[in-house]
Amino acid sequence: MSKNKQWASKLGFIMATAGAAIGLGNLWKFPYLMGKNGGFPFLVAYLFFIVVLGLPVMITEMSLGRKTRHDPVQAYADIHPHARIVGIFGVLAAFIILSYYSVIGGWILKYIASYVTTAAAPDFNAFIGSSEPVIWHIVFMAATIAVCYFGINGIEKASKLMMPMLLVLLFVIIFRSVTLPGASKGLLFIFQPDFSAFTLSSVSAALGQVFYSLSLCMGITITYGSYLSGKENIPKSCMIVGGLDTVIAVLAGIAIFPAVFAFGLEPGQGPGLIFGTLPMVFANIAGGTFFAILFFALVFFAAVTSAIALLEVCASFAIDSLGWERKHAALVIGTAITLLRWSGR
């Protein structure tokens, strides 16, 4: 069953594609990698790989999607029957990644609910050691399924709402973070050039971050490209998406790390930075509960727009290659992903 739906507007397409690329990794991994690998030199290397490799791959995948109007499996099969396996790996990657990604999405919802109801963060170790994460995982997946259930229209509307709100929240948090005493240490951690820390492994990290950050080679860009009209300028759109992704990653570092350093906390904790360290910051600043709610709302928008894209890759495969109806594909595959993680708990 070939899909004939298209994005209603260029803005909706760009917001959806940017939302797919901008995820949890942008909020902690990219800024931390900058600080760990020499600051500004790492950013230059990252931008170099974006231009010479990331954007060409994104343009190629998006063009393949628009040309074939198919899901990743069928799109690669249109090139050559033996290339179908590449698309299959992409769909499987999206399926498996979402089964874990949605668990973290559930944690985010729990933190929002906890701050709203108790004005404090939950005990993280007690929370993840209980059965409660299963409930929040289901809630997060239900929200993701609901958007994909309504197809391109649902994805576009959700992205056009969430992405501007993400930017607004990010700037509010940046303002609070950089006005803390000692915040300049966090900015130096991210941006100060340190060529002694910039090594061959830094170059490798910058290259890997390009593929991770732009969500390349997992079917998302092909799938979203298959909904693109023939009149859109793909290279220009890809440059806008790549630029937004990089800008938000840098802004996230400006929002998070000045606050972390202002309180003398450890910056290199990965996800623990969000769920363990930052609540300590919020507990010790004026209006901490308010800013905690804003921050976790921001993280939720970043997480759910990426989760929607991952589910859409799988749903697109079921619609195109298996002949399923849209609503059936979203419900069945979304439920399967939910149960996969639940059973693996």
XYZ file of C-alpha atoms in Angstrom, residues 14-254:
241
model
C 10.964 21.213 9.267
C 9.564 21.206 12.818
C 8.824 17.465 12.630
C 12.243 16.602 11.185
C 14.044 18.855 13.656
C 11.996 17.312 16.469
C 13.086 13.851 15.327
C 16.736 14.908 15.466
C 16.551 16.917 18.698
C 16.308 14.426 21.535
C 17.653 13.600 24.968
C 21.223 13.346 23.703
C 21.179 16.997 22.662
C 20.402 18.072 26.212
C 23.377 16.444 27.917
C 25.628 14.429 25.608
C 26.674 17.043 23.060
C 27.534 19.792 25.588
C 29.414 17.301 27.749
C 31.374 16.009 24.757
C 32.319 19.597 23.945
C 33.632 20.188 27.446
C 35.458 16.888 27.628
C 37.078 17.173 24.191
C 38.516 20.652 24.085
C 35.484 22.913 23.933
C 35.426 25.112 20.852
C 37.774 22.886 18.742
C 35.307 20.012 19.214
C 32.460 22.246 18.002
C 34.484 23.135 14.900
C 35.173 19.442 14.177
C 31.496 18.631 14.683
C 30.407 21.374 12.292
C 32.969 20.157 9.748
C 31.539 16.632 9.814
C 27.998 18.013 9.664
C 28.861 19.788 6.416
C 30.990 17.116 4.698
C 29.138 14.004 5.870
C 25.989 14.605 7.938
C 24.166 16.884 5.512
C 25.036 14.821 2.404
C 23.742 11.648 4.085
C 20.596 13.440 5.247
C 19.991 14.874 1.778
C 20.517 11.432 0.220
C 18.120 9.700 2.621
C 15.474 12.389 2.271
C 15.765 12.353 -1.511
C 15.431 8.574 -1.525
C 12.263 8.822 0.542
C 10.707 11.475 -1.690
C 11.714 9.714 -4.917
C 10.297 6.317 -3.929
C 7.396 7.462 -1.671
C 8.074 4.320 0.335
C 9.113 3.196 3.798
C 12.850 2.478 4.334
C 12.565 -1.225 3.417
C 10.714 -0.624 0.149
C 12.823 2.434 -0.627
C 16.055 0.445 -0.526
C 14.400 -2.418 -2.403
C 13.602 0.043 -5.188
C 17.345 0.627 -5.555
C 18.122 -3.097 -5.648
C 16.335 -6.138 -4.135
C 19.461 -7.061 -2.183
C 19.535 -3.592 -0.604
C 16.259 -4.315 1.217
C 18.256 -5.619 4.193
C 19.594 -2.097 4.846
C 16.050 -0.821 5.307
C 15.156 -3.790 7.509
C 18.045 -2.982 9.843
C 16.866 0.627 9.999
C 13.322 -0.361 10.996
C 14.617 -2.851 13.575
C 16.911 -0.189 15.029
C 13.995 2.232 15.401
C 11.854 -0.485 17.037
C 14.511 -1.500 19.571
C 15.686 2.056 20.343
C 12.127 3.199 21.066
C 11.586 0.321 23.503
C 14.349 1.803 25.689
C 13.874 5.472 24.844
C 10.254 5.326 26.003
C 11.330 4.118 29.442
C 13.344 7.304 29.942
C 10.368 9.231 28.579
C 8.320 7.700 31.371
C 10.866 8.845 33.941
C 10.482 12.397 32.627
C 6.701 12.274 33.072
C 7.169 10.979 36.619
C 9.431 13.933 37.467
C 6.929 16.417 36.030
C 4.116 14.836 38.041
C 6.236 14.765 41.196
C 7.208 18.434 40.971
C 3.615 19.457 40.219
C 2.123 17.477 43.121
C 4.858 17.572 45.781
C 7.145 20.421 44.640
C 10.095 18.014 44.834
C 11.859 15.375 42.783
C 11.145 11.710 43.519
C 13.741 9.452 45.098
C 15.285 8.222 41.862
C 16.734 4.952 43.170
C 13.501 4.034 44.946
C 11.493 4.959 41.853
C 13.435 2.848 39.350
C 13.555 -0.033 41.837
C 9.760 -0.190 42.005
C 7.124 -1.226 39.461
C 5.985 2.381 38.964
C 8.237 3.059 35.911
C 6.130 0.526 33.988
C 3.072 2.738 34.443
C 4.843 5.883 33.273
C 6.386 3.978 30.380
C 2.879 3.010 29.253
C 1.670 6.609 29.591
C 4.565 7.899 27.486
C 3.988 5.274 24.803
C 0.257 6.020 24.818
C 1.021 9.671 24.035
C 3.418 8.633 21.258
C 0.918 6.188 19.765
C -1.881 8.774 19.916
C 0.083 11.200 17.735
C 1.071 8.554 15.165
C -2.494 7.196 15.179
C -3.634 10.370 13.423
C -0.880 10.162 10.824
C 1.075 12.986 9.244
C -1.491 15.529 10.369
C -1.024 14.486 14.000
C 2.770 14.497 13.774
C 2.822 17.906 12.093
C 0.465 19.540 14.594
C 2.325 18.105 17.585
C 5.716 19.208 16.224
C 4.538 22.736 15.348
C 3.334 23.112 18.947
C 6.152 21.403 20.824
C 9.244 22.685 19.007
C 8.547 26.426 19.504
C 7.618 25.722 23.129
C 10.902 23.845 23.545
C 12.816 26.912 22.343
C 10.892 29.279 24.631
C 11.457 27.063 27.676
C 15.117 26.695 26.790
C 15.677 30.454 26.768
C 13.860 30.885 30.088
C 16.079 28.253 31.708
C 19.212 29.755 30.118
C 18.390 33.127 31.670
C 18.067 31.573 35.128
C 21.135 29.384 34.753
C 23.609 32.031 33.588
C 22.575 34.434 36.362
C 23.665 32.023 39.106
C 26.885 32.882 40.989
C 29.779 30.928 39.486
C 27.899 30.137 36.274
C 30.848 31.326 34.164
C 32.727 28.112 35.036
C 30.111 26.116 33.165
C 30.437 28.323 30.085
C 34.220 27.944 30.189
C 33.821 24.154 30.455
C 31.827 24.117 27.216
C 33.510 26.774 25.088
C 37.050 27.454 26.327
C 39.542 26.088 23.754
C 41.727 23.360 25.220
C 43.808 21.857 22.435
C 45.511 19.467 24.838
C 42.150 17.738 25.325
C 41.415 17.632 21.601
C 42.787 14.286 20.400
C 42.082 11.710 17.716
C 39.389 10.240 19.937
C 37.778 13.697 20.019
C 37.574 13.652 16.228
C 35.979 10.200 16.396
C 33.509 11.416 19.032
C 32.541 14.394 16.855
C 31.941 12.112 13.870
C 29.839 9.684 15.900
C 27.800 12.513 17.398
C 26.835 13.720 13.916
C 25.083 10.434 13.095
C 23.609 10.166 16.591
C 22.348 13.730 16.726
C 20.856 13.906 13.222
C 19.168 10.478 13.582
C 20.794 9.184 10.408
C 20.743 5.605 9.102
C 17.698 4.496 11.113
C 14.963 5.195 8.564
C 13.617 8.436 10.041
C 14.837 10.783 7.312
C 13.704 8.400 4.565
C 10.278 8.056 6.151
C 9.765 11.792 6.643
C 11.152 12.439 3.155
C 8.519 10.123 1.680
C 5.844 12.581 2.849
C 7.607 15.552 1.214
C 6.158 17.323 -1.837
C 8.167 17.512 -5.038
C 8.515 21.282 -4.886
C 10.455 21.447 -1.612
C 14.168 22.291 -1.671
C 15.703 19.315 0.143
C 19.272 20.667 0.600
C 17.937 23.916 2.056
C 15.566 22.069 4.388
C 18.347 19.756 5.578
C 20.616 22.728 6.317
C 17.872 24.323 8.411
C 17.289 21.072 10.345
C 21.018 20.525 10.896
C 21.416 24.126 12.032
C 18.497 23.919 14.465
C 19.812 20.654 15.874
C 23.266 22.117 16.520
C 21.999 25.422 17.912
C 19.664 23.706 20.379
C 22.427 21.319 21.477
C 24.695 24.282 22.241
C 21.878 26.224 23.937
C 21.131 23.166 26.081
C 24.705 23.249 27.306
C 24.347 26.932 28.187
